[in-house]
GROMACS .gro file of C-alpha atoms in nm:
model
  333
    1MET     CA    1   0.213  -0.271   1.040
    2ALA     CA    2   0.116   0.046   1.224
    3THR     CA    3  -0.200  -0.014   1.420
    4GLY     CA    4  -0.216   0.272   1.672
    5THR     CA    5  -0.333   0.163   2.018
    6GLU     CA    6  -0.364  -0.214   2.024
    7ALA     CA    7  -0.700  -0.355   2.129
    8PRO     CA    8  -0.740  -0.706   2.271
    9PRO     CA    9  -0.832  -0.968   2.010
   10ALA     CA   10  -1.201  -1.019   1.948
   11THR     CA   11  -1.355  -1.349   2.052
   12ALA     CA   12  -1.620  -1.550   1.870
   13ALA     CA   13  -1.850  -1.514   2.171
   14ALA     CA   14  -1.816  -1.136   2.161
   15VAL     CA   15  -1.896  -1.131   1.791
   16VAL     CA   16  -2.212  -1.333   1.841
   17ALA     CA   17  -2.315  -1.115   2.137
   18ASP     CA   18  -2.256  -0.779   1.963
   19PRO     CA   19  -2.587  -0.671   1.801
   20SER     CA   20  -2.404  -0.440   1.559
   21PHE     CA   21  -2.225  -0.730   1.387
   22PRO     CA   22  -2.359  -0.871   1.060
   23PRO     CA   23  -2.388  -1.253   1.054
   24PHE     CA   24  -2.033  -1.310   0.930
   25PRO     CA   25  -1.946  -1.680   0.883
   26LEU     CA   26  -1.662  -1.813   1.098
   27LEU     CA   27  -1.407  -2.050   0.950
   28GLU     CA   28  -1.468  -2.304   1.223
   29GLU     CA   29  -1.831  -2.315   1.110
   30GLU     CA   30  -1.793  -2.283   0.734
   31GLY     CA   31  -1.452  -2.430   0.663
   32GLN     CA   32  -1.166  -2.254   0.485
   33HIS     CA   33  -1.305  -2.016   0.224
   34GLU     CA   34  -1.011  -1.800   0.126
   35GLN     CA   35  -0.917  -1.820  -0.238
   36ALA     CA   36  -0.626  -2.057  -0.298
   37GLU     CA   37  -0.480  -1.806  -0.542
   38GLU     CA   38  -0.437  -1.552  -0.260
   39GLU     CA   39  -0.294  -1.808  -0.014
   40GLN     CA   40  -0.007  -1.881  -0.253
   41VAL     CA   41   0.111  -1.518  -0.265
   42PRO     CA   42   0.378  -1.448   0.001
   43HIS     CA   43   0.372  -1.161   0.246
   44GLY     CA   44   0.653  -0.912   0.193
   45GLY     CA   45   0.642  -0.674   0.489
   46GLU     CA   46   0.575  -0.303   0.486
   47LEU     CA   47   0.587  -0.089   0.171
   48GLU     CA   48   0.693   0.275   0.184
   49LEU     CA   49   0.470   0.485  -0.039
   50PRO     CA   50   0.584   0.800  -0.220
   51THR     CA   51   0.425   1.131  -0.116
   52VAL     CA   52   0.292   1.374  -0.375
   53ASP     CA   53   0.222   1.739  -0.295
   54LEU     CA   54  -0.113   1.838  -0.449
   55GLU     CA   55  -0.002   2.201  -0.467
   56ALA     CA   56   0.304   2.105  -0.674
   57PRO     CA   57   0.268   1.746  -0.803
   58GLY     CA   58   0.541   1.776  -1.067
   59GLU     CA   59   0.710   1.463  -1.199
   60ALA     CA   60   0.661   1.288  -0.864
   61LEU     CA   61   0.296   1.222  -0.951
   62ALA     CA   62   0.355   1.052  -1.287
   63ALA     CA   63   0.649   0.859  -1.142
   64ALA     CA   64   0.434   0.723  -0.858
   65CYS     CA   65   0.163   0.623  -1.106
   66ARG     CA   66   0.410   0.440  -1.328
   67ARG     CA   67   0.592   0.260  -1.046
   68LEU     CA   68   0.318   0.169  -0.797
   69GLY     CA   69  -0.019   0.317  -0.888
   70VAL     CA   70  -0.068   0.430  -0.527
   71PHE     CA   71   0.072   0.722  -0.330
   72ARG     CA   72   0.015   0.953  -0.035
   73LEU     CA   73  -0.127   1.296  -0.106
   74ALA     CA   74  -0.019   1.596   0.102
   75ASN     CA   75  -0.152   1.955   0.106
   76HIS     CA   76  -0.489   1.833  -0.024
   77GLY     CA   77  -0.691   2.102   0.152
   78VAL     CA   78  -0.957   1.874   0.301
   79PRO     CA   79  -1.048   2.022   0.643
   80ALA     CA   80  -0.936   1.793   0.925
   81ASP     CA   81  -1.245   1.873   1.130
   82LEU     CA   82  -1.473   1.766   0.842
   83SER     CA   83  -1.295   1.430   0.817
   84ALA     CA   84  -1.313   1.389   1.195
   85ARG     CA   85  -1.689   1.457   1.200
   86LEU     CA   86  -1.750   1.216   0.915
   87PHE     CA   87  -1.548   0.943   1.085
   88ALA     CA   88  -1.734   1.001   1.413
   89VAL     CA   89  -2.080   0.977   1.254
   90ALA     CA   90  -1.974   0.670   1.055
   91ARG     CA   91  -1.841   0.493   1.365
   92ASP     CA   92  -2.156   0.575   1.558
   93LEU     CA   93  -2.392   0.460   1.283
   94LEU     CA   94  -2.203   0.144   1.187
   95GLY     CA   95  -2.047   0.042   1.518
   96ARG     CA   96  -2.334   0.104   1.757
   97ALA     CA   97  -2.659   0.056   1.565
   98PRO     CA   98  -2.800  -0.300   1.564
   99PHE     CA   99  -2.748  -0.493   1.243
  100HIS     CA  100  -3.120  -0.531   1.169
  101ASP     CA  101  -3.162  -0.151   1.192
  102LYS     CA  102  -2.870  -0.086   0.957
  103GLN     CA  103  -2.993  -0.347   0.713
  104ALA     CA  104  -3.314  -0.148   0.666
  105GLN     CA  105  -3.125   0.168   0.567
  106PRO     CA  106  -3.074   0.259   0.197
  107GLY     CA  107  -2.718   0.210   0.077
  108TYR     CA  108  -2.617  -0.034   0.352
  109PHE     CA  109  -2.411  -0.340   0.257
  110TRP     CA  110  -2.224  -0.616   0.435
  111GLY     CA  111  -1.997  -0.898   0.318
  112THR     CA  112  -1.932  -0.721  -0.013
  113PRO     CA  113  -1.982  -0.368  -0.146
  114ALA     CA  114  -2.110  -0.517  -0.474
  115LEU     CA  115  -2.475  -0.478  -0.561
  116SER     CA  116  -2.689  -0.709  -0.351
  117SER     CA  117  -2.813  -0.896  -0.658
  118LEU     CA  118  -2.459  -0.997  -0.752
  119ARG     CA  119  -2.289  -1.310  -0.628
  120VAL     CA  120  -1.935  -1.312  -0.488
  121ARG     CA  121  -1.718  -1.612  -0.410
  122ASP     CA  122  -1.628  -1.514  -0.053
  123VAL     CA  123  -1.788  -1.313   0.222
  124ASN     CA  124  -1.562  -1.025   0.330
  125TRP     CA  125  -1.539  -0.913   0.692
  126VAL     CA  126  -1.677  -0.567   0.609
  127GLU     CA  127  -1.990  -0.355   0.623
  128GLY     CA  128  -2.066  -0.001   0.521
  129PHE     CA  129  -2.275   0.254   0.337
  130HIS     CA  130  -2.267   0.341  -0.032
  131LEU     CA  131  -2.340   0.713  -0.084
  132ALA     CA  132  -2.392   0.851  -0.436
  133LEU     CA  133  -2.268   1.211  -0.460
  134GLY     CA  134  -2.402   1.337  -0.793
  135PRO     CA  135  -2.671   1.608  -0.812
  136ASP     CA  136  -2.921   1.350  -0.939
  137HIS     CA  137  -2.866   1.127  -0.636
  138GLN     CA  138  -3.023   1.291  -0.333
  139PRO     CA  139  -3.238   1.015  -0.177
  140ALA     CA  140  -3.436   1.098   0.136
  141ALA     CA  141  -3.258   0.960   0.441
  142SER     CA  142  -3.467   0.722   0.649
  143SER     CA  143  -3.316   0.820   0.986
  144PRO     CA  144  -3.155   1.129   1.147
  145ASP     CA  145  -2.821   0.945   1.173
  146LEU     CA  146  -2.820   0.857   0.804
  147ALA     CA  147  -2.926   1.213   0.718
  148ALA     CA  148  -2.626   1.342   0.915
  149LEU     CA  149  -2.397   1.099   0.734
  150ALA     CA  150  -2.537   1.196   0.393
  151GLY     CA  151  -2.501   1.568   0.468
  152LEU     CA  152  -2.138   1.534   0.572
  153ALA     CA  153  -2.073   1.308   0.272
  154ARG     CA  154  -2.196   1.577   0.032
  155GLU     CA  155  -1.967   1.836   0.191
  156TYR     CA  156  -1.676   1.593   0.192
  157GLY     CA  157  -1.756   1.487  -0.166
  158ALA     CA  158  -1.714   1.844  -0.290
  159HIS     CA  159  -1.357   1.839  -0.159
  160MET     CA  160  -1.299   1.497  -0.311
  161ALA     CA  161  -1.418   1.621  -0.652
  162ARG     CA  162  -1.171   1.910  -0.630
  163VAL     CA  163  -0.886   1.678  -0.530
  164ALA     CA  164  -0.969   1.426  -0.803
  165ARG     CA  165  -0.987   1.692  -1.074
  166THR     CA  166  -0.654   1.848  -0.967
  167VAL     CA  167  -0.478   1.510  -0.966
  168PHE     CA  168  -0.632   1.403  -1.295
  169ASP     CA  169  -0.554   1.727  -1.479
  170ALA     CA  170  -0.188   1.677  -1.389
  171LEU     CA  171  -0.203   1.317  -1.513
  172ALA     CA  172  -0.384   1.424  -1.832
  173ALA     CA  173  -0.104   1.668  -1.905
  174ALA     CA  174   0.154   1.392  -1.852
  175LEU     CA  175  -0.039   1.170  -2.096
  176GLY     CA  176  -0.085   1.445  -2.352
  177LEU     CA  177  -0.466   1.427  -2.340
  178GLY     CA  178  -0.665   1.702  -2.509
  179ALA     CA  179  -0.911   1.922  -2.324
  180GLY     CA  180  -1.208   1.720  -2.450
  181GLN     CA  181  -1.062   1.390  -2.330
  182ALA     CA  182  -0.957   1.538  -1.995
  183SER     CA  183  -1.314   1.655  -1.939
  184ALA     CA  184  -1.488   1.333  -2.049
  185TYR     CA  185  -1.243   1.099  -1.879
  186LEU     CA  186  -1.330   1.220  -1.529
  187ALA     CA  187  -1.684   1.296  -1.409
  188GLU     CA  188  -1.564   1.397  -1.065
  189HIS     CA  189  -1.900   1.531  -0.944
  190ASP     CA  190  -2.074   1.202  -1.023
  191GLY     CA  191  -1.850   0.986  -0.806
  192PHE     CA  192  -1.956   0.808  -0.491
  193LEU     CA  193  -1.834   0.764  -0.136
  194ARG     CA  194  -1.820   0.436   0.050
  195VAL     CA  195  -1.788   0.435   0.425
  196TYR     CA  196  -1.630   0.106   0.531
  197ARG     CA  197  -1.626  -0.053   0.874
  198TYR     CA  198  -1.408  -0.360   0.925
  199PRO     CA  199  -1.518  -0.500   1.264
  200PRO     CA  200  -1.264  -0.683   1.481
  201CYS     CA  201  -1.243  -1.045   1.372
  202PRO     CA  202  -1.210  -1.330   1.625
  203GLU     CA  203  -0.996  -1.562   1.412
  204ALA     CA  204  -0.719  -1.551   1.157
  205GLY     CA  205  -0.778  -1.640   0.793
  206HIS     CA  206  -1.036  -1.376   0.702
  207LEU     CA  207  -1.012  -1.086   0.461
  208GLY     CA  208  -1.180  -0.754   0.524
  209MET     CA  209  -1.184  -0.702   0.148
  210GLU     CA  210  -1.087  -0.952  -0.119
  211ALA     CA  211  -0.804  -0.876  -0.361
  212HIS     CA  212  -0.912  -0.655  -0.650
  213THR     CA  213  -0.838  -0.355  -0.864
  214ASP     CA  214  -1.078  -0.062  -0.862
  215SER     CA  215  -1.285   0.003  -1.174
  216SER     CA  216  -1.243   0.378  -1.123
  217VAL     CA  217  -1.006   0.630  -1.276
  218LEU     CA  218  -0.879   0.696  -0.925
  219SER     CA  219  -0.986   0.635  -0.569
  220VAL     CA  220  -0.908   0.855  -0.268
  221ILE     CA  221  -0.881   0.681   0.070
  222ASN     CA  222  -0.901   0.846   0.411
  223GLN     CA  223  -0.819   0.585   0.674
  224ASP     CA  224  -0.787   0.571   1.051
  225LEU     CA  225  -0.484   0.449   1.244
  226VAL     CA  226  -0.578   0.080   1.234
  227GLY     CA  227  -0.375  -0.092   0.963
  228GLY     CA  228  -0.489  -0.363   0.725
  229LEU     CA  229  -0.456  -0.224   0.374
  230GLN     CA  230  -0.219  -0.432   0.159
  231VAL     CA  231  -0.102  -0.387  -0.200
  232LEU     CA  232   0.045  -0.644  -0.436
  233HIS     CA  233   0.396  -0.535  -0.532
  234GLY     CA  234   0.693  -0.737  -0.649
  235GLY     CA  235   0.498  -1.063  -0.629
  236ALA     CA  236   0.414  -1.021  -0.259
  237TRP     CA  237   0.146  -0.863  -0.042
  238ARG     CA  238   0.292  -0.553   0.124
  239ASP     CA  239   0.143  -0.371   0.422
  240VAL     CA  240   0.057  -0.003   0.381
  241ALA     CA  241   0.118   0.171   0.711
  242SER     CA  242  -0.156   0.404   0.831
  243GLY     CA  243   0.109   0.676   0.817
  244ASP     CA  244   0.061   1.048   0.862
  245THR     CA  245  -0.303   1.123   0.943
  246GLY     CA  246  -0.268   1.450   0.752
  247THR     CA  247  -0.229   1.273   0.418
  248LEU     CA  248  -0.474   1.088   0.196
  249LEU     CA  249  -0.405   0.776  -0.008
  250VAL     CA  250  -0.474   0.777  -0.381
  251ASN     CA  251  -0.477   0.462  -0.591
  252LEU     CA  252  -0.533   0.434  -0.963
  253GLY     CA  253  -0.800   0.208  -1.109
  254ASP     CA  254  -0.859   0.018  -1.431
  255MET     CA  255  -0.969   0.327  -1.624
  256ALA     CA  256  -0.641   0.510  -1.559
  257ARG     CA  257  -0.452   0.202  -1.672
  258ALA     CA  258  -0.653   0.183  -1.996
  259MET     CA  259  -0.623   0.558  -2.065
  260SER     CA  260  -0.246   0.538  -2.029
  261GLY     CA  261  -0.205   0.222  -2.239
  262ASP     CA  262  -0.066   0.038  -1.932
  263ALA     CA  263   0.188   0.315  -1.859
  264PHE     CA  264   0.013   0.372  -1.525
  265ARG     CA  265  -0.057   0.087  -1.284
  266ALA     CA  266  -0.395  -0.011  -1.145
  267VAL     CA  267  -0.278  -0.142  -0.810
  268ARG     CA  268  -0.420  -0.473  -0.687
  269HIS     CA  269  -0.505  -0.440  -0.319
  270ARG     CA  270  -0.696  -0.600  -0.035
  271VAL     CA  271  -0.770  -0.545   0.335
  272ALA     CA  272  -0.669  -0.795   0.601
  273ALA     CA  273  -0.922  -0.839   0.881
  274SER     CA  274  -0.801  -0.715   1.218
  275ARG     CA  275  -0.825  -0.921   1.536
  276GLY     CA  276  -0.792  -0.606   1.745
  277GLY     CA  277  -0.980  -0.282   1.700
  278GLU     CA  278  -1.225  -0.201   1.423
  279ARG     CA  279  -1.098  -0.025   1.110
  280VAL     CA  280  -1.295   0.258   0.948
  281SER     CA  281  -1.211   0.416   0.614
  282LEU     CA  282  -1.368   0.662   0.372
  283CYS     CA  283  -1.318   0.589   0.004
  284TYR     CA  284  -1.420   0.820  -0.280
  285PHE     CA  285  -1.433   0.674  -0.632
  286ALA     CA  286  -1.417   0.887  -0.948
  287PHE     CA  287  -1.514   0.750  -1.291
  288PRO     CA  288  -1.527   0.868  -1.653
  289ARG     CA  289  -1.851   0.987  -1.807
  290HIS     CA  290  -2.056   0.682  -1.901
  291ASP     CA  291  -2.040   0.768  -2.270
  292ALA     CA  292  -1.669   0.854  -2.274
  293VAL     CA  293  -1.477   0.636  -2.522
  294ILE     CA  294  -1.161   0.515  -2.350
  295SER     CA  295  -0.877   0.473  -2.598
  296CYS     CA  296  -0.501   0.515  -2.622
  297GLY     CA  297  -0.286   0.504  -2.935
  298GLY     CA  298  -0.095   0.176  -2.962
  299SER     CA  299  -0.287   0.027  -2.668
  300ARG     CA  300  -0.351  -0.345  -2.639
  301TYR     CA  301  -0.713  -0.261  -2.546
  302ARG     CA  302  -0.982  -0.187  -2.800
  303PRO     CA  303  -1.176   0.141  -2.753
  304PHE     CA  304  -1.472   0.105  -2.516
  305THR     CA  305  -1.705   0.324  -2.315
  306TYR     CA  306  -1.712   0.319  -1.938
  307ALA     CA  307  -2.077   0.211  -1.955
  308GLU     CA  308  -1.968  -0.093  -2.159
  309PHE     CA  309  -1.694  -0.175  -1.908
  310ARG     CA  310  -1.931  -0.148  -1.612
  311GLU     CA  311  -2.190  -0.374  -1.774
  312GLN     CA  312  -1.923  -0.635  -1.849
  313VAL     CA  313  -1.794  -0.627  -1.490
  314GLN     CA  314  -2.144  -0.680  -1.351
  315ALA     CA  315  -2.208  -0.965  -1.595
  316ASP     CA  316  -1.881  -1.135  -1.497
  317ILE     CA  317  -1.950  -1.104  -1.124
  318LYS     CA  318  -2.298  -1.244  -1.171
  319ALA     CA  319  -2.166  -1.537  -1.377
  320THR     CA  320  -1.841  -1.621  -1.196
  321GLY     CA  321  -1.838  -1.433  -0.864
  322CYS     CA  322  -1.541  -1.217  -0.961
  323LYS     CA  323  -1.439  -0.933  -1.190
  324VAL     CA  324  -1.239  -1.008  -1.505
  325GLY     CA  325  -1.179  -0.643  -1.590
  326LEU     CA  326  -0.964  -0.509  -1.872
  327GLU     CA  327  -0.875  -0.855  -2.000
  328ARG     CA  328  -1.221  -0.858  -2.158
  329PHE     CA  329  -1.121  -0.564  -2.381
  330LEU     CA  330  -0.790  -0.689  -2.521
  331VAL     CA  331  -0.745  -0.654  -2.895
  332ARG     CA  332  -0.777  -1.001  -3.044
  333HIS     CA  333  -0.549  -1.084  -3.340
   0.00000   0.00000   0.00000
């Protein structure tokens, strides 16, 4: 796995001493907590992802969505200096501020990006900020650093909305969606951005993010040179190399799978915790309008709105600690 410049492994003592670290549980203290289901899946080495040119996606886009559900995106037009500034502010705010200061900031999470009132089965080795991008979501920042992050996120989010709409319009054409469906199926300006920090972990056996599929139509990932992202392909976990820093990663979510009647894949993925340097990534999520009715002729899923799907996901997480997803919407005979 490509990791850039290798950092020395973190130690448990360093984790305890670093005031920026959330109180992550260590396996030696808590006992093994990884899900047995994930431990049984083999590791299959590195996976080469296809590259799609946003200026001329052509058949390569639909082919990547059918085969893998994840691809690299070139010629996306997101200014490199904007990404660099956003990464720098995120690293400063998450990697240097004390945990108790971050915990008091709106949008901060650790252990899971799920809503704080929801229960999850395992604590992930991750922290970050959730930043809503829609025009109705402009909360007052409680610190200059968070204000700087929010301002950059809005500028970055405008580029993400453009990228998402361009990708989705090409997919809509491949699926034969009408103009009304193409509009309702992607509310690109109402998406959100999550800034993730995966601190160096002192011991093996942890996940930075548990295995899951996204609930979005599509997600756009901008990652640094520290590896860790893995996708499930061919019955094995495959490493996604950090690759060319000029490209973005796009993965499809549950909504794209439902819209296509399973023709497109919603890739199952996770992040392995790093024992070396910290990993920082920016992930933009785009969803349908809440009242959009998701349906596909001949699909094994019954028609449902995104609002209905979201409510079901939250109910399942609260009840069981994990998302059930599209299985809840299968047509029952």
